[in-house]
Amino acid sequence: MATFVLIPGGWHGAWAYRAVADALQARGHTPVPVTLTGVGDRAHLAHPAVNLDTHIDDVLARLDQADLHDVVLVGHSYGGMVVSGVADRAPQRVSGLVYVDAYVPADGDSCWTLTTDAFREVFAAGAKADGYSVQPPPRLDPRATAHPLASLLQAIRLRHPMRHRRAYVYMTEWRASPFTQLYEKLRTDPEWTVHTMPTSHNVLSTMPAELAEILHRTTGPAAGRDGTGGGPGQPMSW
């Protein structure tokens, strides 16, 4: 069985993965949800210097402190930025990466540069109160907290070629998705396995069991490249 390190998206803490983690644990896996600095139950640590590097360091520290190896990093939305940074800095501890409706940066990208104008407006408007923390948009879970603006603006530095197995999970029912072009690109890339789910962006609460099933399949025999499945005895193909 596998260890899944679960990294939430913007404004969310480890609580967002509760149902997914329960489903993974029921299958014998070890889920490790992480709350990033300045968000969720760590919102009291928010300050202007909290950035993407801080969040990457949060996960690296969790890997070190729990002595975790061969982990599958799972990032939802903004969490894809963190997944990429952790895999670049500690490749020896990582066995695979799963981006769940998430940003997939190249060296020098930031969440700000990769997203749409509409979301850049959300970030800017949300930070008007204090200039460094982005208030959650309307209609998010009541537990959502402000998210550090610097983590959305900082460019990531990736120093090594990505050699891990990679999967992308795309939500087909989010009309405002900033990930559609990315999905179209990755679905024809032989280095990626791409899955689709018929739901909106907030898959962690709308289809947690189904997402856990996809994650489970990344550790077992076989899905085809497009996530449609392969025959018995075929090698794992994310």
Coordinates of C-alpha atoms in Angstrom, one line a residue:
M1 CA 0.0 0.0 0.0
A2 CA 1.0 3.6 -0.6
T3 CA 1.6 6.8 1.4
F4 CA -0.3 9.7 0.0
V5 CA 0.8 13.2 1.0
L6 CA -2.3 15.4 0.4
I7 CA -1.7 19.1 -0.2
P8 CA -4.8 21.3 -0.3
G9 CA -5.6 24.2 -2.6
G10 CA -5.9 27.9 -1.8
W11 CA -7.8 28.9 1.3
H12 CA -8.2 25.3 2.5
G13 CA -6.5 23.3 5.2
A14 CA -5.9 19.5 5.7
W15 CA -9.6 19.3 6.7
A16 CA -10.5 19.5 3.0
Y17 CA -9.1 16.0 2.4
R18 CA -11.0 14.3 5.3
A19 CA -13.4 12.2 3.1
V20 CA -10.6 11.4 0.6
A21 CA -8.3 10.4 3.4
D22 CA -10.9 8.2 5.0
A23 CA -11.5 6.4 1.7
L24 CA -7.8 5.9 1.1
Q25 CA -7.3 4.5 4.7
A26 CA -10.2 2.1 4.2
R27 CA -8.2 0.7 1.2
G28 CA -5.1 0.2 3.4
H29 CA -3.2 3.3 2.3
T30 CA -1.6 5.9 4.6
P31 CA -3.0 9.4 3.9
V32 CA -1.0 12.3 5.2
P33 CA -3.0 15.6 4.8
V34 CA -1.0 18.7 5.3
T35 CA -2.1 22.2 6.3
L36 CA 0.2 24.9 4.9
T37 CA 1.5 27.9 6.9
G38 CA -0.9 30.8 7.2
V39 CA -4.0 28.8 6.2
G40 CA -6.6 26.7 8.1
D41 CA -5.6 25.9 11.7
R42 CA -2.2 27.5 10.9
A43 CA -3.8 30.8 9.9
H44 CA -2.4 32.4 13.1
L45 CA 1.1 32.1 11.5
A46 CA 0.2 34.3 8.5
H47 CA 2.5 37.2 7.8
P48 CA 3.7 39.0 4.6
A49 CA 6.8 36.8 4.3
V50 CA 4.8 33.5 3.9
N51 CA 5.3 32.5 0.3
L52 CA 5.5 29.4 -2.0
D53 CA 8.9 28.5 -0.6
T54 CA 7.4 28.4 2.9
H55 CA 4.7 26.0 1.7
I56 CA 7.2 23.8 0.0
D57 CA 9.3 23.8 3.2
D58 CA 6.2 22.8 5.2
V59 CA 5.8 19.6 3.2
L60 CA 9.6 18.8 3.2
A61 CA 9.6 19.2 7.0
R62 CA 6.7 16.8 7.2
L63 CA 8.5 14.2 5.1
D64 CA 11.6 14.6 7.3
Q65 CA 9.8 14.5 10.6
A66 CA 7.7 11.5 9.8
D67 CA 10.6 9.8 7.9
L68 CA 8.4 9.3 4.8
H69 CA 9.8 7.8 1.7
D70 CA 8.3 6.6 -1.7
V71 CA 5.3 8.9 -1.2
V72 CA 2.8 9.9 -3.8
L73 CA 2.3 13.7 -3.7
V74 CA -1.2 14.8 -4.4
G75 CA -1.9 18.5 -5.0
H76 CA -5.3 20.1 -5.5
S77 CA -5.5 23.4 -7.4
Y78 CA -2.8 25.7 -5.9
G79 CA -1.3 22.6 -4.3
G80 CA 0.1 21.6 -7.7
M81 CA 2.7 24.4 -7.3
V82 CA 3.7 22.9 -4.0
V83 CA 3.8 19.3 -5.4
S84 CA 6.2 20.4 -8.1
G85 CA 8.5 22.2 -5.7
V86 CA 8.7 19.3 -3.2
A87 CA 9.4 16.8 -6.0
D88 CA 12.2 19.0 -7.3
R89 CA 13.9 19.4 -3.9
A90 CA 13.4 15.9 -2.6
P91 CA 13.1 13.6 -5.6
Q92 CA 14.5 10.6 -3.7
R93 CA 11.5 10.6 -1.3
V94 CA 8.8 10.7 -4.0
S95 CA 7.4 7.9 -6.1
G96 CA 4.8 9.8 -8.1
L97 CA 2.8 13.0 -8.5
V98 CA -0.9 13.5 -8.9
Y99 CA -2.2 16.9 -9.9
V100 CA -6.0 17.2 -9.1
D101 CA -7.4 20.1 -11.2
A102 CA -4.1 21.8 -10.4
Y103 CA -1.5 24.1 -11.7
V104 CA 1.5 22.4 -13.3
P105 CA 4.4 24.9 -13.3
A106 CA 7.6 25.1 -15.3
D107 CA 10.6 26.8 -13.9
G108 CA 9.8 30.5 -13.4
D109 CA 6.0 30.1 -13.4
S110 CA 3.8 31.3 -10.6
C111 CA 0.2 30.7 -9.7
W112 CA -0.4 34.3 -10.8
T113 CA 1.1 33.9 -14.2
L114 CA -0.5 30.5 -14.9
T115 CA -4.1 31.5 -13.9
T116 CA -6.7 33.5 -15.7
D117 CA -7.4 37.2 -15.6
A118 CA -10.6 36.4 -13.6
F119 CA -8.6 34.7 -10.9
R120 CA -6.0 37.4 -10.8
E121 CA -8.8 39.8 -10.1
V122 CA -10.0 37.5 -7.2
F123 CA -6.4 37.5 -5.7
A124 CA -6.0 41.3 -6.0
A125 CA -9.5 42.1 -4.6
G126 CA -9.1 39.6 -1.8
A127 CA -5.9 41.2 -0.6
K128 CA -7.1 44.7 -0.3
A129 CA -7.7 44.6 3.4
D130 CA -4.1 44.1 4.5
G131 CA -2.1 43.7 1.3
Y132 CA -0.8 40.3 2.0
S133 CA -3.6 37.8 2.7
V134 CA -6.3 37.0 0.1
Q135 CA -9.7 36.5 1.7
P136 CA -11.6 33.5 0.5
P137 CA -14.1 34.0 -2.3
P138 CA -17.8 33.8 -1.5
R139 CA -19.5 30.4 -1.2
L140 CA -16.4 28.5 -0.1
D141 CA -16.6 26.2 2.9
P142 CA -17.0 28.2 6.2
R143 CA -13.7 26.8 7.4
A144 CA -11.8 28.4 4.5
T145 CA -9.4 31.1 5.7
A146 CA -7.3 33.8 4.0
H147 CA -4.5 32.6 1.8
P148 CA -1.0 34.2 1.7
L149 CA -0.7 36.5 -1.3
A150 CA 3.0 36.0 -1.7
S151 CA 2.6 32.3 -2.3
L152 CA 0.4 33.0 -5.3
L153 CA 2.9 35.6 -6.7
Q154 CA 6.3 33.9 -6.1
A155 CA 7.9 32.3 -9.2
I156 CA 8.9 28.7 -8.6
R157 CA 12.5 27.5 -9.1
L158 CA 12.8 24.0 -10.5
R159 CA 16.3 22.8 -10.9
H160 CA 15.9 19.2 -12.1
P161 CA 14.1 17.5 -15.0
M162 CA 10.9 15.9 -13.8
R163 CA 11.3 12.1 -13.9
H164 CA 8.6 11.0 -11.6
R165 CA 5.4 9.3 -12.8
R166 CA 2.7 11.9 -13.2
A167 CA -1.0 11.9 -13.4
Y168 CA -3.5 14.7 -14.0
V169 CA -7.2 14.6 -12.9
Y170 CA -9.3 17.2 -14.7
M171 CA -12.8 18.3 -13.7
T172 CA -15.1 18.6 -16.7
E173 CA -18.0 20.5 -15.1
W174 CA -16.1 23.6 -14.0
R175 CA -17.0 26.2 -16.6
A176 CA -14.6 28.8 -15.3
S177 CA -11.6 26.3 -15.2
P178 CA -8.2 27.8 -15.8
F179 CA -7.0 24.3 -16.6
T180 CA -8.7 23.4 -19.8
Q181 CA -5.8 24.3 -22.1
L182 CA -3.4 22.4 -19.7
Y183 CA -5.7 19.4 -19.9
E184 CA -5.8 19.4 -23.7
K185 CA -2.0 19.6 -23.7
L186 CA -1.4 16.8 -21.2
R187 CA -3.9 14.3 -22.5
T188 CA -1.7 13.8 -25.6
D189 CA 1.6 13.8 -23.7
P190 CA 3.0 10.3 -23.4
E191 CA 4.7 11.2 -20.1
W192 CA 1.3 11.8 -18.4
T193 CA -1.7 9.7 -17.5
V194 CA -4.9 11.9 -17.6
H195 CA -8.2 11.2 -15.9
T196 CA -11.4 13.1 -16.1
M197 CA -14.2 13.4 -13.5
P198 CA -17.7 14.8 -14.2
T199 CA -17.8 17.3 -11.4
S200 CA -16.8 20.9 -10.5
H201 CA -13.5 22.0 -9.1
N202 CA -14.4 21.2 -5.5
V203 CA -14.0 17.4 -6.1
L204 CA -12.7 16.8 -2.6
S205 CA -16.2 17.3 -1.3
T206 CA -18.3 16.4 -4.3
M207 CA -16.7 13.1 -5.4
P208 CA -14.2 12.1 -2.7
A209 CA -14.7 8.3 -3.0
E210 CA -14.2 8.4 -6.7
L211 CA -11.1 10.5 -6.4
A212 CA -9.7 8.1 -3.9
E213 CA -10.4 5.3 -6.3
I214 CA -8.3 7.1 -9.0
L215 CA -5.5 7.6 -6.4
H216 CA -5.7 3.9 -5.5
R217 CA -5.4 2.9 -9.1
T218 CA -2.1 4.8 -9.4
T219 CA -0.6 2.2 -7.1
G220 CA -2.1 -0.9 -8.7
P221 CA -2.0 -2.7 -12.0
A222 CA -2.9 -0.4 -14.6
A223 CA -4.7 2.3 -16.0
G224 CA -4.3 3.3 -19.5
R225 CA -2.8 6.7 -20.4
D226 CA -6.3 8.2 -20.7
G227 CA -7.4 6.7 -17.4
T228 CA -9.7 4.3 -19.1
G229 CA -8.0 1.2 -17.7
G230 CA -5.9 -1.7 -18.9
G231 CA -6.1 -5.4 -18.9
P232 CA -5.1 -7.7 -16.0
G233 CA -1.4 -8.2 -15.6
Q234 CA -0.4 -5.1 -17.5
P235 CA 2.3 -2.9 -15.8
M236 CA 1.3 0.1 -13.9
S237 CA 0.9 3.0 -16.2
W238 CA -0.6 5.9 -14.3

